[in-house]
Structure formats: structure tokens, C-alpha cells
Amino acid sequence: MAKKKKRVLSWLRLDNSAKIYPAARRRNWSNVFRQSVTLGEEIDVDVLRSALAVTVKRFPSIAARLRRGLFWYYLQQLDTPPEIRQEQSYPLVYMSGREMRTCALRVLVYGRRIAVEFFHSLTDGNGALVFLKTLTAEYLERKHGIRIPCECGILDRTESPSEEELEDSNLKYAGPVPVSRKASTAWHLTGEARPDGFLHLTCFRLPVDRAMEIARENKVTVTVLLTAVLMKALLNMQKDRVPSVFRRKPVKVLIPVNLRSLFPSKSLRNFVLYTTPELDPRLGDYTLKEIFRVIQSKMGEEVTPKFMSKLIATNVNDERNPFVRLVPLPIKNLVMKAIFDSVGERKSCLTLSNLGLVKLPEEMRPYVERMDFILGVQAAAPYNCGMLSYGDTVYVNFIRNIRDAELERHFYAVLREIGLSAVVESNQSGEE
């Protein structure tokens, strides 16, 4: 009897933005982020397992393993859904190369919470949110026998993914002219590292209505408002640490821009670039109104299709270089890691990524209590910050790998100055 051939599962080249992440990894750092949903009842793991088995088939570019080729890494669709784990430690535990070769995402359960952790080569925060919403909808339909419409980013699990969902929109929307990667080096946060690798998570829960009221009073968005609060906190923190004005360095915050808001893309892969407002503390103290103007000016200039197409072109031109394409992967990794270290996250103090207001179909809302977005710490800095709004609350999640919560204290103080109250939660008792 002839031996049955094993089906070769579909594979995809990494999108242009994703190529840097495997190369930039190191022993104690993997570029992984988390999204989670908290329901009003304990999670039924058996039901979730059946929902996951259906959902992963709908997302072949996200439910995937990372494989190594001769010239590039690539993604290979999973043949079976990943095991669902009970969460027992801190979020965003290091994801090893071996784990990524098996499955580059994790699904974790803790009480009423479903969390999914994604290696960044799979997707960005917006694609991940579509995956989590769709998984949650499938779970609720199976658990409660309800019908949830495919809207607000929830996809039909009976359909096959479209070509648009799987496309690399970076290649499609690259402009004809690139821009320079030159940028000033930002002030670097430092602190006593945890030897055990523990990651401290601090969540600020802010009332949406009050945040929007203060933003409207200042004629800014909530993103600009909270970015300004964070930059003011960083200025205050540096002022405490560096008494000499002339020895202070620029305060810069990396703000991801969802390019789907600028280009007609339906891709579920990475399609995000960044804008980085900058303050020079050597020029003197800044009021919040001054910081608002700096951020708005930077975003007004750069968050446009024309400017972002130039940034895309800068990255895509490197990939299209014939010499680069033919260089073996180990050498590519060395070059890309050097580029990442010189012009990547080191050029900012930290990232503030806002997924904005998360909308769900009316049928889902009674079951979903909250949602969260958590970035991993940076490779060269001990902090990062992810935020989103759901219901009547803005959830701002700081994560750090150092002991002292100095930045969080400064952030809280600036919130109080502008009259924005916050409920503070931490994953370590007695910290805040």
C-alpha cells in the first residue's frame, strides 16, 4: 500500500515590516505583544478549544509558525490549533526560537480572561485585534447559542481569507521617493533590572468621557492628550535625574500609525509605521499646551499618505536591492540587527501605541467586560506602553523590566494636574 503523502501547508513570505523582527531578536528579548478580552464569566476551556480550531483556519497568516529559509524567514500555516495554556506567571514571557518554529502565537486563559500573545512578524496590533474579536465571537456563539454578526472587524469563519487580507500592503503603497533614516538619539530610561526577568505591568484606568472632555477643551485628540501627558512625565523624570539642563537629551515617544487609515488596505499583516514627536529639554520647561502643538505639528506633517509612502519606500527599497536579496540569511540577520539597533527603538524613550476605541457588535457587549493591549518592553529600553478604549474606560498599560515605578508615578502626577482621575492596577501587590 502506497504511503499517504503529508499535505504541504501553505506558506507566506514575511511582509516587509516583519522581516526585521526575527533578525532583531536576542536571548532575553522577543518582540511579542498581547491582546486580551475579559468576559463576565469563567472561560470554558473546552468550548474555547473548539472555537480556536475553527478560527485558526480563517487566519493562515496569523495562526502560523516561523520558518527559516536560505535567504529569508517565512510563515507556515499551522496544521493544528495551538494548545490553550493556563496563565501562571507574568505576561509576555520570552518566546524562544524553538517555540516560534512550532507556533508564533500563544492562547492563554486566566479566570474570565482570554489572552493572545503574538510575535510581531505575524501581524500588527490592528490585525491581532481582528483575530481576537473573531475568536471571542466564535467562542460566545458556541457557549451561549447566540448569533453575532460579522461586523466591527469580526470575520466570517466559514469564508476563506481574501487575497487582500494576505497581501503585503507595504509593497503596494511604497512611494517613488524614500526618506532618510537619520534621527537624533533620545534620552534612555534606566533602572535596576529584575534578575528573574519578571515584567511589571501597571494599568491606568481612565474615564473615557472625562478624557474626551479635556481633549476637546484643548482641541486635541485623546491620543495627543495622553501622549503629551507621557512626554511631560518623561521631562519631569529626566529633570529629577539630570540636574544640569545642558546634559539633558531629547524626549521622544514613538507613536505607531495604522496605515489602513491612510490607504485602502484590508491586509491583516503588518501595515504600521511611526511618527516620533520630539522635545528638547535644553530649551527650557514646556507647558502641556506647548507639547500639544509640537505633537500636532509633527503628526500633521507626517501622518499623510504622501509622507508615509516615502517611509514605506525607504524600507521596501532595501528589500528590493538585488545584492540584499541574494545574501544568505545569517549575513542578512547581522545587517538588519545592526540597522535596528542604530535607527530603531533606540531613537525613542518608549512607544505609546493606541488602538483607539474598540467597537463590538451589540450582541457581544453584554458578555465582554474589558479589553487590554500590552506591548512588550523594548530591546534597548525598560519600558513600553499600549492603550485602547472600551466601553466607558481608557486602559493604559505600562510594562517594564526594572524595579522602580518612577515613570508611572510621574505619569499619575501629570494626570492629576489636568484633572483626569485614574484607577491604578498592578500585577505586583503593594507596588503602586
PDB file of N, CA, C and O in Angstrom, residues 229-256:
ATOM      1  N   VAL A 229       0.777  63.989  28.021  1.00  0.00           N
ATOM      2  CA  VAL A 229       0.925  63.671  29.444  1.00  0.00           C
ATOM      3  C   VAL A 229       2.162  62.800  29.659  1.00  0.00           C
ATOM      4  O   VAL A 229       2.953  63.022  30.586  1.00  0.00           O
ATOM      5  N   LEU A 230       2.343  61.802  28.796  1.00  0.00           N
ATOM      6  CA  LEU A 230       3.504  60.917  28.907  1.00  0.00           C
ATOM      7  C   LEU A 230       4.807  61.684  28.673  1.00  0.00           C
ATOM      8  O   LEU A 230       5.792  61.500  29.402  1.00  0.00           O
ATOM      9  N   MET A 231       4.833  62.545  27.668  1.00  0.00           N
ATOM     10  CA  MET A 231       6.056  63.303  27.387  1.00  0.00           C
ATOM     11  C   MET A 231       6.372  64.278  28.526  1.00  0.00           C
ATOM     12  O   MET A 231       7.539  64.476  28.880  1.00  0.00           O
ATOM     13  N   LYS A 232       5.346  64.888  29.111  1.00  0.00           N
ATOM     14  CA  LYS A 232       5.552  65.761  30.270  1.00  0.00           C
ATOM     15  C   LYS A 232       6.113  64.962  31.447  1.00  0.00           C
ATOM     16  O   LYS A 232       7.009  65.413  32.166  1.00  0.00           O
ATOM     17  N   ALA A 233       5.592  63.746  31.647  1.00  0.00           N
ATOM     18  CA  ALA A 233       6.099  62.874  32.717  1.00  0.00           C
ATOM     19  C   ALA A 233       7.566  62.529  32.484  1.00  0.00           C
ATOM     20  O   ALA A 233       8.374  62.511  33.426  1.00  0.00           O
ATOM     21  N   LEU A 234       7.942  62.260  31.226  1.00  0.00           N
ATOM     22  CA  LEU A 234       9.334  61.947  30.898  1.00  0.00           C
ATOM     23  C   LEU A 234      10.242  63.158  31.134  1.00  0.00           C
ATOM     24  O   LEU A 234      11.363  63.022  31.648  1.00  0.00           O
ATOM     25  N   LEU A 235       9.748  64.357  30.759  1.00  0.00           N
ATOM     26  CA  LEU A 235      10.512  65.573  31.013  1.00  0.00           C
ATOM     27  C   LEU A 235      10.757  65.767  32.517  1.00  0.00           C
ATOM     28  O   LEU A 235      11.868  66.082  32.949  1.00  0.00           O
ATOM     29  N   ASN A 236       9.699  65.573  33.300  1.00  0.00           N
ATOM     30  CA  ASN A 236       9.814  65.730  34.757  1.00  0.00           C
ATOM     31  C   ASN A 236      10.771  64.699  35.360  1.00  0.00           C
ATOM     32  O   ASN A 236      11.551  65.001  36.273  1.00  0.00           O
ATOM     33  N   MET A 237      10.700  63.489  34.835  1.00  0.00           N
ATOM     34  CA  MET A 237      11.565  62.417  35.333  1.00  0.00           C
ATOM     35  C   MET A 237      13.034  62.716  35.009  1.00  0.00           C
ATOM     36  O   MET A 237      13.920  62.552  35.859  1.00  0.00           O
ATOM     37  N   GLN A 238      13.300  63.171  33.788  1.00  0.00           N
ATOM     38  CA  GLN A 238      14.675  63.499  33.413  1.00  0.00           C
ATOM     39  C   GLN A 238      15.191  64.695  34.220  1.00  0.00           C
ATOM     40  O   GLN A 238      16.360  64.731  34.611  1.00  0.00           O
ATOM     41  N   LYS A 239      14.299  65.652  34.483  1.00  0.00           N
ATOM     42  CA  LYS A 239      14.679  66.826  35.272  1.00  0.00           C
ATOM     43  C   LYS A 239      15.130  66.412  36.667  1.00  0.00           C
ATOM     44  O   LYS A 239      16.104  66.950  37.214  1.00  0.00           O
ATOM     45  N   ASP A 240      14.440  65.433  37.256  1.00  0.00           N
ATOM     46  CA  ASP A 240      14.829  64.922  38.575  1.00  0.00           C
ATOM     47  C   ASP A 240      16.172  64.207  38.523  1.00  0.00           C
ATOM     48  O   ASP A 240      16.982  64.307  39.447  1.00  0.00           O
ATOM     49  N   ARG A 241      16.389  63.461  37.452  1.00  0.00           N
ATOM     50  CA  ARG A 241      17.591  62.624  37.357  1.00  0.00           C
ATOM     51  C   ARG A 241      18.827  63.394  36.860  1.00  0.00           C
ATOM     52  O   ARG A 241      19.955  63.026  37.188  1.00  0.00           O
ATOM     53  N   VAL A 242      18.603  64.391  36.010  1.00  0.00           N
ATOM     54  CA  VAL A 242      19.717  65.110  35.381  1.00  0.00           C
ATOM     55  C   VAL A 242      19.589  66.588  35.736  1.00  0.00           C
ATOM     56  O   VAL A 242      18.921  67.350  35.030  1.00  0.00           O
ATOM     57  N   PRO A 243      20.217  67.041  36.829  1.00  0.00           N
ATOM     58  CA  PRO A 243      20.065  68.431  37.260  1.00  0.00           C
ATOM     59  C   PRO A 243      20.547  69.455  36.238  1.00  0.00           C
ATOM     60  O   PRO A 243      19.962  70.529  36.104  1.00  0.00           O
ATOM     61  N   SER A 244      21.616  69.152  35.500  1.00  0.00           N
ATOM     62  CA  SER A 244      22.162  70.097  34.531  1.00  0.00           C
ATOM     63  C   SER A 244      21.308  70.122  33.263  1.00  0.00           C
ATOM     64  O   SER A 244      21.175  69.095  32.572  1.00  0.00           O
ATOM     65  N   VAL A 245      20.748  71.281  32.939  1.00  0.00           N
ATOM     66  CA  VAL A 245      19.898  71.427  31.752  1.00  0.00           C
ATOM     67  C   VAL A 245      20.652  71.023  30.489  1.00  0.00           C
ATOM     68  O   VAL A 245      20.100  70.358  29.602  1.00  0.00           O
ATOM     69  N   PHE A 246      21.926  71.387  30.399  1.00  0.00           N
ATOM     70  CA  PHE A 246      22.684  71.185  29.171  1.00  0.00           C
ATOM     71  C   PHE A 246      23.117  69.733  28.962  1.00  0.00           C
ATOM     72  O   PHE A 246      23.619  69.388  27.893  1.00  0.00           O
ATOM     73  N   ARG A 247      22.935  68.900  29.984  1.00  0.00           N
ATOM     74  CA  ARG A 247      23.257  67.483  29.833  1.00  0.00           C
ATOM     75  C   ARG A 247      22.020  66.640  29.516  1.00  0.00           C
ATOM     76  O   ARG A 247      22.130  65.433  29.340  1.00  0.00           O
ATOM     77  N   ARG A 248      20.899  67.299  29.457  1.00  0.00           N
ATOM     78  CA  ARG A 248      19.670  66.559  29.151  1.00  0.00           C
ATOM     79  C   ARG A 248      19.570  66.261  27.662  1.00  0.00           C
ATOM     80  O   ARG A 248      20.100  66.994  26.832  1.00  0.00           O
ATOM     81  N   LYS A 249      18.852  65.170  27.348  1.00  0.00           N
ATOM     82  CA  LYS A 249      18.714  64.710  25.957  1.00  0.00           C
ATOM     83  C   LYS A 249      17.259  64.786  25.517  1.00  0.00           C
ATOM     84  O   LYS A 249      16.354  64.874  26.342  1.00  0.00           O
ATOM     85  N   PRO A 250      17.025  64.726  24.203  1.00  0.00           N
ATOM     86  CA  PRO A 250      15.657  64.845  23.693  1.00  0.00           C
ATOM     87  C   PRO A 250      14.722  63.773  24.260  1.00  0.00           C
ATOM     88  O   PRO A 250      15.119  62.617  24.459  1.00  0.00           O
ATOM     89  N   VAL A 251      13.513  64.187  24.540  1.00  0.00           N
ATOM     90  CA  VAL A 251      12.445  63.268  24.924  1.00  0.00           C
ATOM     91  C   VAL A 251      11.615  62.984  23.677  1.00  0.00           C
ATOM     92  O   VAL A 251      11.067  63.900  23.066  1.00  0.00           O
ATOM     93  N   LYS A 252      11.568  61.706  23.294  1.00  0.00           N
ATOM     94  CA  LYS A 252      10.881  61.314  22.058  1.00  0.00           C
ATOM     95  C   LYS A 252      10.008  60.093  22.346  1.00  0.00           C
ATOM     96  O   LYS A 252      10.452  59.149  23.005  1.00  0.00           O
ATOM     97  N   VAL A 253       8.798  60.122  21.843  1.00  0.00           N
ATOM     98  CA  VAL A 253       7.872  58.999  22.003  1.00  0.00           C
ATOM     99  C   VAL A 253       7.485  58.492  20.616  1.00  0.00           C
ATOM    100  O   VAL A 253       7.069  59.271  19.745  1.00  0.00           O
ATOM    101  N   LEU A 254       7.622  57.194  20.420  1.00  0.00           N
ATOM    102  CA  LEU A 254       7.297  56.549  19.149  1.00  0.00           C
ATOM    103  C   LEU A 254       5.797  56.260  19.108  1.00  0.00           C
ATOM    104  O   LEU A 254       5.273  55.524  19.957  1.00  0.00           O
ATOM    105  N   ILE A 255       5.095  56.838  18.135  1.00  0.00           N
ATOM    106  CA  ILE A 255       3.646  56.655  18.015  1.00  0.00           C
ATOM    107  C   ILE A 255       3.356  55.856  16.743  1.00  0.00           C
ATOM    108  O   ILE A 255       3.555  56.353  15.629  1.00  0.00           O
ATOM    109  N   PRO A 256       2.903  54.610  16.854  1.00  0.00           N
ATOM    110  CA  PRO A 256       2.542  53.846  15.657  1.00  0.00           C
ATOM    111  C   PRO A 256       1.352  54.465  14.935  1.00  0.00           C
ATOM    112  O   PRO A 256       0.412  54.956  15.559  1.00  0.00           O
TER     113      PRO A 256
END
